[in-house]
């Protein structure tokens, strides 16, 4: 019934557009998703894609947007920034995507952002948290948005949690130096932790793809920290956790949203029990908005949605909402509507886009027990 209601609009749209060859139905509005569907961060791309497709299918069941159905095309960047740039270019030039969704990883969103601006096509990152994704120096990138908080806040969240809840005063850092997100988050955490009276006793580094972290961990062990902050992605974090235990270190690890993956627990095999990380949402939150999403996702995919799935869902829904409010389906009109987003009830919180194109909203802290993450607390901006 709902789809039928959309048809007369579509006929009108076609009638007013004589240049177009009459297609069978109204032309879909295309979302181009760039994600790491393979590689070391494959669960990031996979979960995000599932969240996006759920949101888009729900909207299509309601009749689409402006009488047109929505479609999604996903290109795999294999977790590489240069491939993310190639994928974004292809989606804009060959597929004429109306909106770009992605990336998750800040380094890859940074590679896409100038392309979106140049082509004047809005890009919505579900979960890239580095400030530079939406801001080039002092200038807000006109077409780039995100539906998540940023790392100065995320770093503060864990610094406060370390001081107030874990009651630790000496922390070591182990950062991925090839990852914009990891480097930024390590710095923001350190600054806040020191401001709150803590000391950083060691600051070591690694690179994604490394397998052996024992040299760095041995150096850290000698400084006797009470906890280790590891703002990296799940594959390396899980290996690092196991190797701390192999070296006889019992300290908890702390981290950020980059830990969020079912693979973290598979690889860590219990080594992260007692550790904690900041994230975008908890599936354990009893709020009906979250539980409805969890149920719909589980019914469709047979798994519990992680924070990336939730953020992907919200990114698509924010884009849909903006297209609905925009006076026309064009890059500049959708851009203006995105910038005006206020009080949108998402799964990851209420989303209001600020002047820097970021979403201002709370973060949750998840604590790992019995090799699974559980809701610990919510920290407001
Ligand atoms: N926030 C991370 C980044 O900016 C990406 C990420 C988000 C990873 C959510 C996992 C979960 O690089």
Coordinates of C-alpha atoms and ligand atoms in Angstrom, one line a residue:
X1 CA 0.0 0.0 0.0
X2 CA 2.7 2.4 1.0
X3 CA 4.7 1.9 -2.2
X4 CA 1.6 2.4 -4.3
X5 CA 1.1 5.8 -2.7
X6 CA 4.5 6.8 -4.0
X7 CA 3.8 6.0 -7.6
X8 CA 1.7 9.0 -8.7
X9 CA 4.5 11.3 -7.5
X10 CA 7.0 9.3 -9.5
X11 CA 4.8 9.8 -12.6
X12 CA 4.7 13.5 -12.0
X13 CA 8.4 13.6 -11.6
X14 CA 8.9 11.9 -14.9
X15 CA 6.4 14.0 -16.7
X16 CA 8.3 17.1 -15.7
X17 CA 11.6 15.7 -16.9
X18 CA 11.3 15.0 -20.7
X19 CA 15.0 14.6 -21.2
X20 CA 15.0 11.3 -19.3
X21 CA 14.3 8.0 -21.2
X22 CA 11.2 6.7 -19.4
X23 CA 12.6 3.9 -17.1
X24 CA 10.3 1.2 -15.7
X25 CA 9.9 3.1 -12.4
X26 CA 11.3 6.3 -10.8
X27 CA 15.1 6.5 -10.7
X28 CA 16.6 5.4 -7.5
X29 CA 18.5 7.8 -5.3
X30 CA 21.9 6.1 -4.9
X31 CA 23.9 6.0 -1.7
X32 CA 27.6 5.1 -2.4
X33 CA 29.1 3.3 0.5
X34 CA 32.9 3.1 0.8
X35 CA 34.0 0.5 3.4
X36 CA 36.7 -2.0 4.4
X37 CA 34.8 -5.1 3.3
X38 CA 38.0 -7.2 3.4
X39 CA 41.3 -7.0 5.2
X40 CA 42.3 -6.5 8.8
X41 CA 39.3 -4.3 9.5
X42 CA 36.7 -6.3 7.6
X43 CA 34.2 -6.3 10.4
X44 CA 34.1 -2.5 10.3
X45 CA 32.9 -2.4 6.7
X46 CA 30.6 -5.4 7.0
X47 CA 28.8 -4.2 10.1
X48 CA 28.5 -0.6 8.7
X49 CA 27.1 -2.0 5.4
X50 CA 24.5 -4.1 7.2
X51 CA 23.4 -1.0 9.2
X52 CA 23.1 1.1 6.1
X53 CA 21.1 -1.5 4.2
X54 CA 18.7 -2.0 7.0
X55 CA 17.9 1.7 7.2
X56 CA 17.6 1.9 3.4
X57 CA 15.3 -1.1 3.1
X58 CA 13.1 0.2 6.0
X59 CA 12.7 3.5 4.1
X60 CA 11.9 1.8 0.8
X61 CA 9.1 -0.1 2.6
X62 CA 7.8 3.3 3.6
X63 CA 7.8 4.4 -0.1
X64 CA 11.3 5.7 -0.5
X65 CA 12.1 9.4 -0.5
X66 CA 10.4 12.0 -2.6
X67 CA 8.6 9.2 -4.5
X68 CA 11.9 7.5 -5.4
X69 CA 13.4 4.3 -4.1
X70 CA 16.8 4.3 -2.4
X71 CA 19.6 2.1 -3.6
X72 CA 23.0 1.3 -2.1
X73 CA 26.2 0.5 -3.9
X74 CA 29.2 -0.6 -1.8
X75 CA 32.8 -0.5 -2.9
X76 CA 35.5 -2.3 -0.9
X77 CA 38.6 -0.2 -0.1
X78 CA 40.4 -3.2 1.6
X79 CA 41.2 -1.0 4.5
X80 CA 43.5 1.2 2.4
X81 CA 43.2 5.1 2.2
X82 CA 44.3 5.2 -1.5
X83 CA 41.6 2.6 -2.4
X84 CA 39.0 4.6 -0.4
X85 CA 39.9 7.6 -2.6
X86 CA 39.5 5.5 -5.8
X87 CA 36.2 4.1 -4.6
X88 CA 34.8 7.5 -3.8
X89 CA 35.8 8.9 -7.2
X90 CA 34.2 5.9 -9.0
X91 CA 31.0 6.2 -7.0
X92 CA 30.7 9.9 -7.9
X93 CA 31.8 9.9 -11.5
X94 CA 30.6 6.5 -12.8
X95 CA 27.6 5.8 -10.5
X96 CA 26.5 9.4 -9.9
X97 CA 25.9 8.7 -6.2
X98 CA 23.7 11.3 -4.5
X99 CA 25.4 10.8 -1.1
X100 CA 28.6 9.1 0.0
X101 CA 28.5 7.1 3.2
X102 CA 31.8 6.2 4.9
X103 CA 34.4 5.6 5.8
X104 CA 34.7 4.2 9.3
X105 CA 38.4 4.7 9.7
X106 CA 39.6 8.4 10.0
X107 CA 42.6 7.9 7.7
X108 CA 40.3 6.6 4.9
X109 CA 37.7 9.3 5.5
X110 CA 40.5 11.9 5.2
X111 CA 41.3 10.4 1.8
X112 CA 37.7 10.7 0.6
X113 CA 36.8 14.1 2.1
X114 CA 38.5 16.4 -0.5
X115 CA 36.8 14.4 -3.3
X116 CA 33.3 14.9 -1.8
X117 CA 34.0 18.7 -1.5
X118 CA 35.3 19.0 -5.0
X119 CA 32.3 17.2 -6.5
X120 CA 29.9 18.9 -4.1
X121 CA 28.3 15.7 -3.0
X122 CA 27.6 15.3 0.7
X123 CA 29.6 12.6 2.5
X124 CA 28.4 11.3 5.9
X125 CA 30.9 9.3 7.9
X126 CA 29.2 7.0 10.4
X127 CA 32.0 6.8 12.8
X128 CA 35.3 8.5 11.9
X129 CA 36.2 10.4 15.0
X130 CA 39.4 12.4 14.1
X131 CA 38.6 16.1 14.1
X132 CA 40.3 16.7 10.7
X133 CA 37.8 14.6 8.9
X134 CA 35.3 17.5 8.8
X135 CA 37.8 20.3 9.3
X136 CA 40.7 21.2 7.1
X137 CA 42.8 23.4 9.4
X138 CA 40.4 26.2 10.5
X139 CA 37.9 25.6 7.7
X140 CA 34.9 23.3 8.0
X141 CA 34.8 21.0 4.9
X142 CA 31.5 22.2 3.3
X143 CA 30.2 18.7 2.2
X144 CA 31.6 16.5 4.9
X145 CA 29.6 15.4 8.0
X146 CA 29.7 12.8 10.6
X147 CA 27.0 11.4 13.0
X148 CA 29.5 10.6 15.8
X149 CA 31.4 12.5 18.5
X150 CA 35.1 13.4 17.9
X151 CA 38.3 12.2 19.6
X152 CA 39.0 15.2 21.9
X153 CA 35.8 14.1 23.6
X154 CA 36.5 10.3 23.3
X155 CA 39.9 10.8 24.9
X156 CA 38.4 12.8 27.7
X157 CA 35.9 10.1 28.4
X158 CA 38.5 7.4 29.0
X159 CA 40.8 9.8 30.9
X160 CA 38.0 10.5 33.3
X161 CA 37.0 6.8 33.5
X162 CA 40.6 5.9 34.3
X163 CA 40.9 8.5 37.1
X164 CA 37.4 8.3 38.6
X165 CA 36.3 4.7 38.1
X166 CA 39.5 2.7 37.7
X167 CA 41.3 5.0 40.1
X168 CA 44.6 4.7 38.2
X169 CA 47.3 7.4 38.2
X170 CA 50.1 5.8 36.1
X171 CA 49.2 4.8 32.5
X172 CA 51.3 3.6 29.5
X173 CA 50.3 4.3 25.9
X174 CA 50.8 2.0 23.0
X175 CA 49.7 3.8 19.8
X176 CA 49.5 2.9 16.0
X177 CA 51.7 5.6 14.5
X178 CA 50.4 5.0 10.9
X179 CA 46.8 5.7 11.9
X180 CA 45.5 9.2 12.2
X181 CA 42.8 8.1 14.6
X182 CA 45.2 6.3 17.0
X183 CA 47.7 9.1 17.1
X184 CA 45.1 11.8 17.7
X185 CA 43.2 9.8 20.4
X186 CA 46.4 8.9 22.2
X187 CA 47.3 12.6 22.4
X188 CA 43.9 13.7 23.5
X189 CA 43.8 11.0 26.2
X190 CA 47.3 11.9 27.4
X191 CA 46.5 15.6 27.7
X192 CA 43.3 15.1 29.7
X193 CA 44.8 12.3 31.9
X194 CA 47.7 14.6 32.9
X195 CA 45.3 17.5 33.5
X196 CA 43.4 15.2 35.9
X197 CA 46.6 14.5 37.8
X198 CA 47.7 11.3 36.2
X199 CA 51.1 10.5 34.7
X200 CA 52.0 8.9 31.4
X201 CA 54.9 6.6 32.3
X202 CA 55.6 5.3 28.7
X203 CA 54.5 6.1 25.2
X204 CA 55.3 3.3 22.7
X205 CA 54.2 2.7 19.1
X206 CA 53.5 0.0 16.5
X207 CA 52.1 -0.1 13.0
X208 CA 49.0 -1.9 11.8
X209 CA 49.9 -5.4 10.5
X210 CA 52.5 -5.9 13.2
X211 CA 52.3 -9.3 14.9
X212 CA 54.9 -9.1 17.7
X213 CA 54.6 -6.4 20.3
X214 CA 56.8 -7.9 22.9
X215 CA 59.6 -5.3 22.7
X216 CA 57.2 -2.4 23.3
X217 CA 55.4 -4.3 26.0
X218 CA 58.6 -5.2 27.8
X219 CA 59.6 -1.6 27.8
X220 CA 56.2 -0.7 29.2
X221 CA 56.4 -3.4 31.8
X222 CA 59.6 -1.9 33.2
X223 CA 57.7 1.4 33.9
X224 CA 55.1 -0.4 36.1
X225 CA 51.9 1.3 34.8
X226 CA 48.6 0.5 36.4
X227 CA 46.8 0.3 33.0
X228 CA 47.8 0.6 29.3
X229 CA 45.9 2.8 26.8
X230 CA 45.8 1.2 23.4
X231 CA 43.8 3.3 21.0
X232 CA 44.1 1.0 18.0
X233 CA 41.9 -1.3 15.9
X234 CA 40.7 -4.7 17.1
X235 CA 43.1 -7.1 15.3
X236 CA 46.3 -5.6 16.8
X237 CA 44.6 -4.7 20.1
X238 CA 43.6 -8.4 20.7
X239 CA 47.2 -9.6 19.9
X240 CA 48.6 -7.0 22.2
X241 CA 46.3 -8.1 25.0
X242 CA 47.4 -11.7 24.6
X243 CA 51.0 -10.8 24.6
X244 CA 50.7 -8.7 27.8
X245 CA 49.5 -11.8 29.5
X246 CA 52.2 -13.9 28.0
X247 CA 54.7 -11.5 29.5
X248 CA 53.1 -11.9 32.9
X249 CA 51.5 -8.4 32.9
X250 CA 48.1 -8.3 34.6
X251 CA 47.3 -4.6 33.9
X252 CA 43.9 -3.9 32.3
X253 CA 44.0 -2.3 28.8
X254 CA 41.9 0.7 27.9
X255 CA 40.9 1.8 24.4
X256 CA 38.4 3.5 22.1
X257 CA 35.8 2.7 19.5
X258 CA 38.4 1.0 17.3
X259 CA 38.1 -2.1 19.6
X260 CA 34.5 -2.7 18.6
X261 CA 34.4 -6.0 16.8
X262 CA 33.3 -9.5 17.5
X263 CA 36.7 -10.6 16.3
X264 CA 38.3 -8.7 19.3
X265 CA 37.0 -11.4 21.6
X266 CA 37.7 -14.3 19.2
X267 CA 41.4 -13.3 19.0
X268 CA 41.9 -12.1 22.6
X269 CA 40.5 -15.4 24.0
X270 CA 39.8 -13.8 27.4
X271 CA 43.0 -11.7 27.7
X272 CA 40.9 -8.5 27.8
X273 CA 38.8 -9.4 30.8
X274 CA 38.8 -6.4 33.1
X275 CA 39.7 -4.0 30.3
X276 CA 37.4 -1.2 29.1
X277 CA 36.8 1.0 26.0
X278 CA 34.7 4.0 24.9
X279 CA 32.1 3.4 22.2
X280 CA 29.1 4.8 20.3
X281 CA 26.4 2.7 21.9
X282 CA 25.6 -0.4 23.9
X283 CA 23.2 -3.0 22.6
X284 CA 22.3 -3.6 26.3
X285 CA 20.7 -0.2 26.6
X286 CA 17.0 -0.8 27.4
X287 CA 15.8 2.3 25.5
X288 CA 13.1 1.2 23.0
X289 CA 14.8 3.0 20.1
X290 CA 17.9 0.8 20.7
X291 CA 16.0 -2.4 21.4
X292 CA 13.8 -2.0 18.3
X293 CA 16.9 -1.6 16.2
X294 CA 18.6 -4.6 17.8
X295 CA 15.6 -6.7 17.2
X296 CA 15.3 -5.7 13.5
X297 CA 19.0 -6.2 12.9
X298 CA 19.0 -9.6 14.6
X299 CA 16.0 -10.8 12.7
X300 CA 17.7 -9.9 9.4
X301 CA 21.3 -10.8 10.0
X302 CA 21.2 -13.2 12.9
X303 CA 23.8 -11.3 15.0
X304 CA 23.8 -8.6 17.6
X305 CA 24.6 -5.2 16.0
X306 CA 27.9 -3.6 17.2
X307 CA 28.6 0.1 17.4
X308 CA 29.5 0.3 13.7
X309 CA 26.2 -1.2 12.6
X310 CA 24.4 1.3 14.8
X311 CA 26.4 4.2 13.4
X312 CA 26.0 3.0 9.8
X313 CA 22.2 2.8 10.4
X314 CA 22.2 6.4 11.8
X315 CA 24.4 7.7 9.0
X316 CA 21.9 6.4 6.4
X317 CA 18.9 7.7 8.3
X318 CA 20.4 11.2 8.7
X319 CA 21.0 11.2 5.0
X320 CA 17.5 10.1 4.3
X321 CA 16.1 12.7 6.7
X322 CA 18.1 15.4 5.0
X323 CA 16.9 14.4 1.5
X324 CA 13.3 14.5 2.7
X325 CA 13.8 18.0 4.1
X326 CA 15.8 19.3 1.1
X327 CA 13.8 21.3 -1.5
X328 CA 15.4 19.2 -4.2
X329 CA 17.7 16.2 -4.7
X330 CA 20.9 18.0 -5.3
X331 CA 24.3 18.1 -3.5
X332 CA 24.0 21.7 -2.3
X333 CA 20.4 21.3 -1.2
X334 CA 21.1 18.1 0.7
X335 CA 24.2 19.6 2.2
X336 CA 22.2 22.5 3.6
X337 CA 19.6 20.1 5.1
X338 CA 22.3 18.0 6.7
X339 CA 23.9 21.0 8.2
X340 CA 20.5 22.0 9.7
X341 CA 20.0 18.6 11.4
X342 CA 18.7 19.1 14.9
X343 CA 17.5 16.7 17.6
X344 CA 17.4 13.7 15.3
X345 CA 16.7 10.6 17.4
X346 CA 19.3 8.1 16.3
X347 CA 20.2 4.7 17.7
X348 CA 23.6 6.1 18.8
X349 CA 21.9 9.1 20.6
X350 CA 20.2 12.3 19.7
X351 CA 22.1 13.9 16.8
X352 CA 22.5 17.6 16.3
X353 CA 25.0 18.7 13.7
X354 CA 27.2 21.5 15.0
X355 CA 29.1 24.2 13.1
X356 CA 32.0 21.9 12.5
X357 CA 29.7 19.2 11.1
X358 CA 30.1 16.9 14.1
X359 CA 27.4 15.3 16.1
X360 CA 27.4 16.3 19.8
X361 CA 26.3 13.4 21.8
X362 CA 27.3 11.2 24.8
X363 CA 29.7 8.2 24.7
X364 CA 29.4 4.9 26.5
X365 CA 32.1 3.0 28.3
X366 CA 32.0 -0.8 27.9
X367 CA 33.8 -3.1 30.2
X368 CA 34.9 -6.6 29.1
X369 CA 34.0 -9.5 31.4
X370 CA 33.9 -13.2 30.4
X371 CA 35.2 -12.2 27.0
X372 CA 32.2 -10.0 26.2
X373 CA 31.6 -6.2 26.4
X374 CA 29.1 -5.0 28.9
X375 CA 27.7 -1.5 29.5
X376 CA 29.5 0.3 32.3
X377 CA 28.5 4.0 32.1
X378 CA 27.5 6.9 29.9
X379 CA 29.6 10.1 29.8
X380 CA 28.0 13.3 28.5
X381 CA 29.8 16.0 26.6
Ligands
LIG1 N1 36.6 6.0 15.2 C1 37.5 5.2 14.4 C2 38.3 6.1 13.5 O1 38.0 7.3 13.4 C3 36.8 4.2 13.6 C4 35.9 3.3 14.3 C5 34.6 3.6 14.7 C6 36.3 2.0 14.6 C7 33.8 2.8 15.4 C8 35.5 1.1 15.2 C9 34.2 1.5 15.7 O2 39.3 5.7 12.9

